[in-house]
PDB file of C-alpha atoms and ligand atoms in Angstrom:
ATOM      1  CA  LEU C   1      17.006 -27.184  -8.240  1.00  0.00           C
ATOM      2  CA  SER C   2      16.971 -28.116  -4.548  1.00  0.00           C
ATOM      3  CA  GLN C   3      16.784 -25.369  -1.932  1.00  0.00           C
ATOM      4  CA  ASN C   4      20.448 -25.981  -1.116  1.00  0.00           C
ATOM      5  CA  GLU C   5      21.382 -25.622  -4.796  1.00  0.00           C
ATOM      6  CA  LEU C   6      19.423 -22.365  -4.890  1.00  0.00           C
ATOM      7  CA  LYS C   7      21.283 -21.137  -1.797  1.00  0.00           C
ATOM      8  CA  GLN C   8      24.614 -22.150  -3.366  1.00  0.00           C
ATOM      9  CA  GLN C   9      23.672 -20.179  -6.501  1.00  0.00           C
ATOM     10  CA  VAL C  10      22.896 -17.003  -4.612  1.00  0.00           C
ATOM     11  CA  ALA C  11      25.925 -17.344  -2.332  1.00  0.00           C
ATOM     12  CA  LYS C  12      28.190 -17.493  -5.379  1.00  0.00           C
ATOM     13  CA  ALA C  13      26.347 -14.600  -6.998  1.00  0.00           C
ATOM     14  CA  ALA C  14      26.929 -12.497  -3.876  1.00  0.00           C
ATOM     15  CA  VAL C  15      30.688 -13.032  -4.016  1.00  0.00           C
ATOM     16  CA  GLU C  16      30.649 -11.917  -7.654  1.00  0.00           C
ATOM     17  CA  TYR C  17      28.423  -8.947  -6.805  1.00  0.00           C
ATOM     18  CA  ILE C  18      30.784  -7.607  -4.123  1.00  0.00           C
ATOM     19  CA  GLN C  19      33.982  -7.975  -6.188  1.00  0.00           C
ATOM     20  CA  PRO C  20      34.047  -4.257  -7.224  1.00  0.00           C
ATOM     21  CA  PHE C  21      33.857  -3.242  -3.552  1.00  0.00           C
ATOM     22  CA  LEU C  22      36.821  -5.367  -2.399  1.00  0.00           C
ATOM     23  CA  GLY C  23      40.342  -4.079  -1.840  1.00  0.00           C
ATOM     24  CA  SER C  24      43.345  -4.380   0.456  1.00  0.00           C
ATOM     25  CA  GLY C  25      41.874  -2.418   3.363  1.00  0.00           C
ATOM     26  CA  VAL C  26      38.267  -3.517   2.980  1.00  0.00           C
ATOM     27  CA  VAL C  27      36.239  -5.213   5.692  1.00  0.00           C
ATOM     28  CA  VAL C  28      33.312  -7.373   4.543  1.00  0.00           C
ATOM     29  CA  GLY C  29      30.257  -7.607   6.793  1.00  0.00           C
ATOM     30  CA  VAL C  30      29.027 -11.187   7.078  1.00  0.00           C
ATOM     31  CA  GLY C  31      25.600 -12.398   8.122  1.00  0.00           C
ATOM     32  CA  THR C  32      24.383 -15.557   9.811  1.00  0.00           C
ATOM     33  CA  GLY C  33      22.446 -18.606   8.728  1.00  0.00           C
ATOM     34  CA  SER C  34      22.600 -21.431   6.235  1.00  0.00           C
ATOM     35  CA  THR C  35      22.740 -19.121   3.196  1.00  0.00           C
ATOM     36  CA  ALA C  36      25.371 -16.919   4.848  1.00  0.00           C
ATOM     37  CA  ASP C  37      27.368 -20.079   5.624  1.00  0.00           C
ATOM     38  CA  LEU C  38      27.559 -20.854   1.903  1.00  0.00           C
ATOM     39  CA  PHE C  39      28.512 -17.238   1.180  1.00  0.00           C
ATOM     40  CA  ILE C  40      31.352 -17.590   3.705  1.00  0.00           C
ATOM     41  CA  ASP C  41      32.533 -20.775   2.027  1.00  0.00           C
ATOM     42  CA  HIS C  42      32.664 -19.028  -1.380  1.00  0.00           C
ATOM     43  CA  LEU C  43      34.183 -15.862   0.084  1.00  0.00           C
ATOM     44  CA  ALA C  44      37.120 -17.891   1.389  1.00  0.00           C
ATOM     45  CA  GLY C  45      38.324 -18.302  -2.191  1.00  0.00           C
ATOM     46  CA  PHE C  46      38.797 -14.526  -2.388  1.00  0.00           C
ATOM     47  CA  LYS C  47      40.322 -13.850   1.030  1.00  0.00           C
ATOM     48  CA  ASP C  48      43.396 -12.269  -0.561  1.00  0.00           C
ATOM     49  CA  GLN C  49      41.154  -9.590  -2.085  1.00  0.00           C
ATOM     50  CA  PHE C  50      40.013  -7.957   1.161  1.00  0.00           C
ATOM     51  CA  MET C  51      41.414  -7.368   4.630  1.00  0.00           C
ATOM     52  CA  ALA C  52      38.999  -9.005   7.066  1.00  0.00           C
ATOM     53  CA  ALA C  53      35.414  -9.793   7.961  1.00  0.00           C
ATOM     54  CA  ALA C  54      33.073  -8.403  10.593  1.00  0.00           C
ATOM     55  CA  ALA C  55      30.845 -11.241  11.803  1.00  0.00           C
ATOM     56  CA  SER C  56      27.229 -11.058  12.974  1.00  0.00           C
ATOM     57  CA  SER C  57      27.477 -14.135  15.233  1.00  0.00           C
ATOM     58  CA  GLU C  58      29.898 -16.492  16.951  1.00  0.00           C
ATOM     59  CA  ARG C  59      28.706 -19.121  14.449  1.00  0.00           C
ATOM     60  CA  SER C  60      29.820 -17.026  11.477  1.00  0.00           C
ATOM     61  CA  ALA C  61      32.990 -15.843  13.232  1.00  0.00           C
ATOM     62  CA  GLN C  62      34.048 -19.440  13.794  1.00  0.00           C
ATOM     63  CA  ARG C  63      33.264 -20.466  10.212  1.00  0.00           C
ATOM     64  CA  LEU C  64      35.229 -17.489   8.856  1.00  0.00           C
ATOM     65  CA  ALA C  65      38.226 -18.097  11.123  1.00  0.00           C
ATOM     66  CA  GLY C  66      38.166 -21.780  10.276  1.00  0.00           C
ATOM     67  CA  LEU C  67      38.608 -20.836   6.619  1.00  0.00           C
ATOM     68  CA  GLY C  68      41.527 -18.498   7.359  1.00  0.00           C
ATOM     69  CA  ILE C  69      39.594 -15.235   7.035  1.00  0.00           C
ATOM     70  CA  PRO C  70      40.627 -12.693   9.704  1.00  0.00           C
ATOM     71  CA  VAL C  71      37.667 -11.643  11.851  1.00  0.00           C
ATOM     72  CA  LEU C  72      37.689  -8.165  13.403  1.00  0.00           C
ATOM     73  CA  ASP C  73      35.839  -6.988  16.486  1.00  0.00           C
ATOM     74  CA  LEU C  74      33.349  -4.397  15.244  1.00  0.00           C
ATOM     75  CA  ASN C  75      35.003  -1.814  17.515  1.00  0.00           C
ATOM     76  CA  GLU C  76      38.066  -2.086  15.267  1.00  0.00           C
ATOM     77  CA  VAL C  77      36.002  -1.279  12.184  1.00  0.00           C
ATOM     78  CA  GLN C  78      35.264   2.292  11.032  1.00  0.00           C
ATOM     79  CA  GLY C  79      33.122   1.286   8.077  1.00  0.00           C
ATOM     80  CA  MET C  80      32.534  -1.309   5.383  1.00  0.00           C
ATOM     81  CA  PRO C  81      31.186  -1.176   1.837  1.00  0.00           C
ATOM     82  CA  VAL C  82      28.946  -4.255   2.053  1.00  0.00           C
ATOM     83  CA  TYR C  83      27.081  -6.460   4.491  1.00  0.00           C
ATOM     84  CA  VAL C  84      25.837  -9.766   3.061  1.00  0.00           C
ATOM     85  CA  ASP C  85      23.122 -11.717   4.878  1.00  0.00           C
ATOM     86  CA  GLY C  86      20.049 -13.857   4.430  1.00  0.00           C
ATOM     87  CA  ALA C  87      16.482 -13.241   5.514  1.00  0.00           C
ATOM     88  CA  ASP C  88      13.486 -15.206   6.678  1.00  0.00           C
ATOM     89  CA  GLU C  89      11.130 -13.024   4.641  1.00  0.00           C
ATOM     90  CA  ILE C  90      11.722 -10.145   2.204  1.00  0.00           C
ATOM     91  CA  ASN C  91       9.155  -7.992   0.405  1.00  0.00           C
ATOM     92  CA  ALA C  92       9.310  -5.889  -2.745  1.00  0.00           C
ATOM     93  CA  ARG C  93      10.539  -2.908  -0.718  1.00  0.00           C
ATOM     94  CA  LEU C  94      13.466  -5.073   0.461  1.00  0.00           C
ATOM     95  CA  GLN C  95      12.135  -4.907   3.999  1.00  0.00           C
ATOM     96  CA  MET C  96      12.889  -8.115   5.875  1.00  0.00           C
ATOM     97  CA  ILE C  97      12.061 -10.309   8.790  1.00  0.00           C
ATOM     98  CA  LYS C  98      15.267 -11.735  10.205  1.00  0.00           C
ATOM     99  CA  GLY C  99      16.275 -13.589  13.319  1.00  0.00           C
ATOM    100  CA  GLY C 100      15.218 -17.122  12.482  1.00  0.00           C
ATOM    101  CA  GLY C 101      18.772 -18.078  13.365  1.00  0.00           C
ATOM    102  CA  GLY C 102      18.726 -15.958  16.507  1.00  0.00           C
ATOM    103  CA  ALA C 103      21.465 -13.536  15.426  1.00  0.00           C
ATOM    104  CA  LEU C 104      19.233 -10.517  14.779  1.00  0.00           C
ATOM    105  CA  THR C 105      20.938  -8.125  17.223  1.00  0.00           C
ATOM    106  CA  ARG C 106      24.481  -8.428  15.942  1.00  0.00           C
ATOM    107  CA  GLU C 107      23.153  -8.676  12.364  1.00  0.00           C
ATOM    108  CA  LYS C 108      21.347  -5.344  12.738  1.00  0.00           C
ATOM    109  CA  ILE C 109      24.422  -3.760  14.356  1.00  0.00           C
ATOM    110  CA  VAL C 110      26.893  -4.922  11.702  1.00  0.00           C
ATOM    111  CA  ALA C 111      24.433  -4.019   8.939  1.00  0.00           C
ATOM    112  CA  SER C 112      24.120  -0.520  10.434  1.00  0.00           C
ATOM    113  CA  VAL C 113      27.860   0.055   9.959  1.00  0.00           C
ATOM    114  CA  ALA C 114      27.852  -1.073   6.309  1.00  0.00           C
ATOM    115  CA  GLU C 115      27.117   1.188   3.332  1.00  0.00           C
ATOM    116  CA  ARG C 116      25.103  -1.491   1.535  1.00  0.00           C
ATOM    117  CA  PHE C 117      23.067  -4.464   2.741  1.00  0.00           C
ATOM    118  CA  ILE C 118      23.034  -7.204   0.139  1.00  0.00           C
ATOM    119  CA  CYS C 119      20.344  -9.737   0.978  1.00  0.00           C
ATOM    120  CA  ILE C 120      20.832 -13.262  -0.378  1.00  0.00           C
ATOM    121  CA  ALA C 121      17.877 -15.581  -0.428  1.00  0.00           C
ATOM    122  CA  ASP C 122      16.115 -18.332  -2.290  1.00  0.00           C
ATOM    123  CA  GLU C 123      12.728 -17.586  -3.804  1.00  0.00           C
ATOM    124  CA  SER C 124      10.847 -19.107  -0.838  1.00  0.00           C
ATOM    125  CA  LYS C 125      11.749 -16.020   1.222  1.00  0.00           C
ATOM    126  CA  VAL C 126      10.101 -13.471  -1.106  1.00  0.00           C
ATOM    127  CA  VAL C 127       6.639 -12.452   0.147  1.00  0.00           C
ATOM    128  CA  GLU C 128       3.969  -9.951  -0.801  1.00  0.00           C
ATOM    129  CA  ARG C 129       3.453  -8.939   2.813  1.00  0.00           C
ATOM    130  CA  LEU C 130       5.720  -9.522   5.805  1.00  0.00           C
ATOM    131  CA  GLY C 131       4.388 -11.328   8.821  1.00  0.00           C
ATOM    132  CA  LYS C 132       3.672 -14.942   8.038  1.00  0.00           C
ATOM    133  CA  PHE C 133       7.024 -15.678   9.699  1.00  0.00           C
ATOM    134  CA  ALA C 134       6.868 -14.795  13.413  1.00  0.00           C
ATOM    135  CA  ILE C 135       8.859 -11.665  14.283  1.00  0.00           C
ATOM    136  CA  PRO C 136      11.800 -12.532  16.564  1.00  0.00           C
ATOM    137  CA  LEU C 137      12.417 -10.157  19.482  1.00  0.00           C
ATOM    138  CA  GLU C 138      15.603 -10.352  21.538  1.00  0.00           C
ATOM    139  CA  VAL C 139      14.524  -9.446  25.085  1.00  0.00           C
ATOM    140  CA  ILE C 140      16.308  -8.776  28.379  1.00  0.00           C
ATOM    141  CA  PRO C 141      15.592 -11.860  30.582  1.00  0.00           C
ATOM    142  CA  MET C 142      13.690  -9.996  33.317  1.00  0.00           C
ATOM    143  CA  ALA C 143      11.380  -8.411  30.738  1.00  0.00           C
ATOM    144  CA  VAL C 144      10.143 -11.536  28.921  1.00  0.00           C
ATOM    145  CA  ASN C 145       6.674 -11.567  30.470  1.00  0.00           C
ATOM    146  CA  ALA C 146       6.240  -7.782  30.366  1.00  0.00           C
ATOM    147  CA  VAL C 147       7.141  -7.718  26.668  1.00  0.00           C
ATOM    148  CA  ALA C 148       4.951 -10.749  25.950  1.00  0.00           C
ATOM    149  CA  ARG C 149       1.963  -8.999  27.556  1.00  0.00           C
ATOM    150  CA  LYS C 150       2.637  -5.878  25.526  1.00  0.00           C
ATOM    151  CA  MET C 151       2.800  -7.924  22.310  1.00  0.00           C
ATOM    152  CA  ARG C 152      -0.574  -9.458  23.123  1.00  0.00           C
ATOM    153  CA  THR C 153      -2.131  -6.033  23.587  1.00  0.00           C
ATOM    154  CA  LEU C 154      -0.780  -5.176  20.127  1.00  0.00           C
ATOM    155  CA  GLY C 155      -2.540  -8.246  18.710  1.00  0.00           C
ATOM    156  CA  GLY C 156       0.461 -10.530  18.552  1.00  0.00           C
ATOM    157  CA  ASP C 157       0.956 -14.082  19.793  1.00  0.00           C
ATOM    158  CA  PRO C 158       4.358 -14.237  21.528  1.00  0.00           C
ATOM    159  CA  VAL C 159       6.095 -17.590  22.078  1.00  0.00           C
ATOM    160  CA  LEU C 160       9.351 -17.995  24.029  1.00  0.00           C
ATOM    161  CA  ARG C 161      12.010 -19.740  21.925  1.00  0.00           C
ATOM    162  CA  GLU C 162      12.553 -22.605  24.382  1.00  0.00           C
ATOM    163  CA  GLY C 163      16.114 -23.507  25.350  1.00  0.00           C
ATOM    164  CA  PHE C 164      17.675 -20.774  23.220  1.00  0.00           C
ATOM    165  CA  ILE C 165      19.976 -17.991  24.387  1.00  0.00           C
ATOM    166  CA  THR C 166      21.546 -15.519  21.944  1.00  0.00           C
ATOM    167  CA  ASP C 167      25.280 -14.713  21.679  1.00  0.00           C
ATOM    168  CA  ASN C 168      24.433 -11.787  23.958  1.00  0.00           C
ATOM    169  CA  GLY C 169      22.900 -14.010  26.633  1.00  0.00           C
ATOM    170  CA  ASN C 170      19.286 -13.054  26.033  1.00  0.00           C
ATOM    171  CA  PRO C 171      16.125 -15.064  25.298  1.00  0.00           C
ATOM    172  CA  ILE C 172      14.006 -14.598  22.172  1.00  0.00           C
ATOM    173  CA  LEU C 173      10.254 -14.166  21.862  1.00  0.00           C
ATOM    174  CA  ASP C 174       8.846 -15.096  18.457  1.00  0.00           C
ATOM    175  CA  VAL C 175       5.748 -12.995  17.883  1.00  0.00           C
ATOM    176  CA  ALA C 176       3.252 -14.332  15.355  1.00  0.00           C
ATOM    177  CA  GLY C 177      -0.083 -12.951  14.309  1.00  0.00           C
ATOM    178  CA  PHE C 178       0.851  -9.652  12.715  1.00  0.00           C
ATOM    179  CA  SER C 179       0.000  -8.978   9.101  1.00  0.00           C
ATOM    180  CA  LEU C 180       2.199  -6.031   8.372  1.00  0.00           C
ATOM    181  CA  ASP C 181       1.002  -3.243   6.088  1.00  0.00           C
ATOM    182  CA  ASP C 182       3.424  -0.786   7.641  1.00  0.00           C
ATOM    183  CA  ALA C 183       6.418  -2.834   8.791  1.00  0.00           C
ATOM    184  CA  ALA C 184       8.512   0.255   9.562  1.00  0.00           C
ATOM    185  CA  GLN C 185       5.855   1.580  11.943  1.00  0.00           C
ATOM    186  CA  MET C 186       5.602  -1.780  13.732  1.00  0.00           C
ATOM    187  CA  GLU C 187       9.415  -1.926  13.994  1.00  0.00           C
ATOM    188  CA  ALA C 188       9.435   1.507  15.628  1.00  0.00           C
ATOM    189  CA  ILE C 189       6.704   0.466  18.077  1.00  0.00           C
ATOM    190  CA  MET C 190       8.497  -2.768  18.996  1.00  0.00           C
ATOM    191  CA  ASN C 191      11.849  -0.984  19.318  1.00  0.00           C
ATOM    192  CA  ASN C 192      10.343   1.244  21.980  1.00  0.00           C
ATOM    193  CA  VAL C 193       8.902  -1.452  24.222  1.00  0.00           C
ATOM    194  CA  PRO C 194      11.012  -1.445  27.414  1.00  0.00           C
ATOM    195  CA  GLY C 195      13.053  -4.649  27.558  1.00  0.00           C
ATOM    196  CA  VAL C 196      13.265  -5.239  23.828  1.00  0.00           C
ATOM    197  CA  VAL C 197      16.914  -5.355  22.733  1.00  0.00           C
ATOM    198  CA  THR C 198      16.253  -5.884  19.018  1.00  0.00           C
ATOM    199  CA  CYS C 199      13.243  -6.467  16.797  1.00  0.00           C
ATOM    200  CA  GLY C 200      13.667  -8.813  13.842  1.00  0.00           C
ATOM    201  CA  LEU C 201      11.953  -6.384  11.475  1.00  0.00           C
ATOM    202  CA  PHE C 202      14.550  -4.798   9.157  1.00  0.00           C
ATOM    203  CA  ALA C 203      12.107  -2.334   7.645  1.00  0.00           C
ATOM    204  CA  ILE C 204      13.253   1.121   8.752  1.00  0.00           C
ATOM    205  CA  ALA C 205      16.596   0.228   7.206  1.00  0.00           C
ATOM    206  CA  PRO C 206      15.833  -2.314   4.444  1.00  0.00           C
ATOM    207  CA  ALA C 207      18.337  -4.066   2.199  1.00  0.00           C
ATOM    208  CA  SER C 208      19.942  -2.070  -0.635  1.00  0.00           C
ATOM    209  CA  VAL C 209      19.650  -4.967  -3.054  1.00  0.00           C
ATOM    210  CA  ALA C 210      18.448  -8.553  -2.935  1.00  0.00           C
ATOM    211  CA  LEU C 211      19.919 -11.428  -4.934  1.00  0.00           C
ATOM    212  CA  ILE C 212      17.201 -14.065  -5.231  1.00  0.00           C
ATOM    213  CA  ALA C 213      17.819 -17.573  -6.535  1.00  0.00           C
ATOM    214  CA  THR C 214      14.827 -18.943  -8.424  1.00  0.00           C
ATOM    215  CA  GLN C 215      14.157 -22.056 -10.482  1.00  0.00           C
ATOM    216  CA  GLN C 216      14.307 -19.754 -13.523  1.00  0.00           C
ATOM    217  CA  GLY C 217      17.712 -18.337 -12.544  1.00  0.00           C
ATOM    218  CA  LEU C 218      19.055 -15.444 -10.496  1.00  0.00           C
ATOM    219  CA  ARG C 219      16.835 -12.417  -9.894  1.00  0.00           C
ATOM    220  CA  THR C 220      18.110  -9.053  -8.632  1.00  0.00           C
ATOM    221  CA  MET C 221      15.679  -6.886  -6.654  1.00  0.00           C
ATOM    222  CA  LYS C 222      16.301  -3.195  -6.079  1.00  0.00           C
ATOM    223  CA  VAL C 223      13.991  -0.640  -4.513  1.00  0.00           C
TER     224      VAL C 223
HETATM  225  O1  DER X   1      18.589 -15.456  11.460  1.00  0.00           O
HETATM  226  C1  DER X   1      18.762 -14.781  10.453  1.00  0.00           C
HETATM  227  O2  DER X   1      18.558 -13.547  10.383  1.00  0.00           O
HETATM  228  C2  DER X   1      19.181 -15.483   9.200  1.00  0.00           C
HETATM  229  O3  DER X   1      19.872 -14.604   8.347  1.00  0.00           O
HETATM  230  C3  DER X   1      17.930 -15.982   8.514  1.00  0.00           C
HETATM  231  O4  DER X   1      17.111 -14.903   8.351  1.00  0.00           O
HETATM  232  C4  DER X   1      18.207 -16.642   7.186  1.00  0.00           C
HETATM  233  O5  DER X   1      18.666 -17.895   7.472  1.00  0.00           O
HETATM  234  P1  DER X   1      18.776 -19.020   6.326  1.00  0.00           P
HETATM  235  O6  DER X   1      19.734 -18.438   5.304  1.00  0.00           O
HETATM  236  O7  DER X   1      19.334 -20.196   7.056  1.00  0.00           O
HETATM  237  O8  DER X   1      17.405 -19.233   5.777  1.00  0.00           O
END
């Protein structure tokens, strides 16, 4: 199976997985990226089974609206049963690196309002240890160099994501060079660096379940 076929498989599986949580007043939290795009496309076939979506990016909001799915501002949402999103890396504890698509801040916010985070990924995202993928940091513009220096003192190798600005108007530093034994501790450290808006480690609050598409079929990971 091609990677796109694997992503299609897991996107479809996610729509099936969330069926029991749908209902007339339900809001579905929707992630960002190429796998989330396919989830959105499948979700559109069930738009009469839930009320609206909460989107984690303008990209996803536009795709949802384009398919006739109402998109709510998160301030209109009191809670949601599920948030479905991809990952750049995920380990056996369902801790993730996210932000490859640059949506990490709104992803983390929408995920924080949901009861369950359902990660959808193809097998290439599953790793023993997080950190081969550089950790994205959304940073306030005036703090880019201060945060980069701090990352270097921590042993990281920060690189500005050239020509990219997030939906929130901020630049991103991608920080390579960390091999993470304790991802939650590193997330806490990075969260506290002045100027960091969001760290792309989703380790303190990992996914609740991961649906992984593999060449041998669909695999479900739980903690
Ligand atoms: O940027 C993100 O957090 C995306 O969810 C990313 O982690 C997964 O993107 P993909 O589905 O295009 O690989």
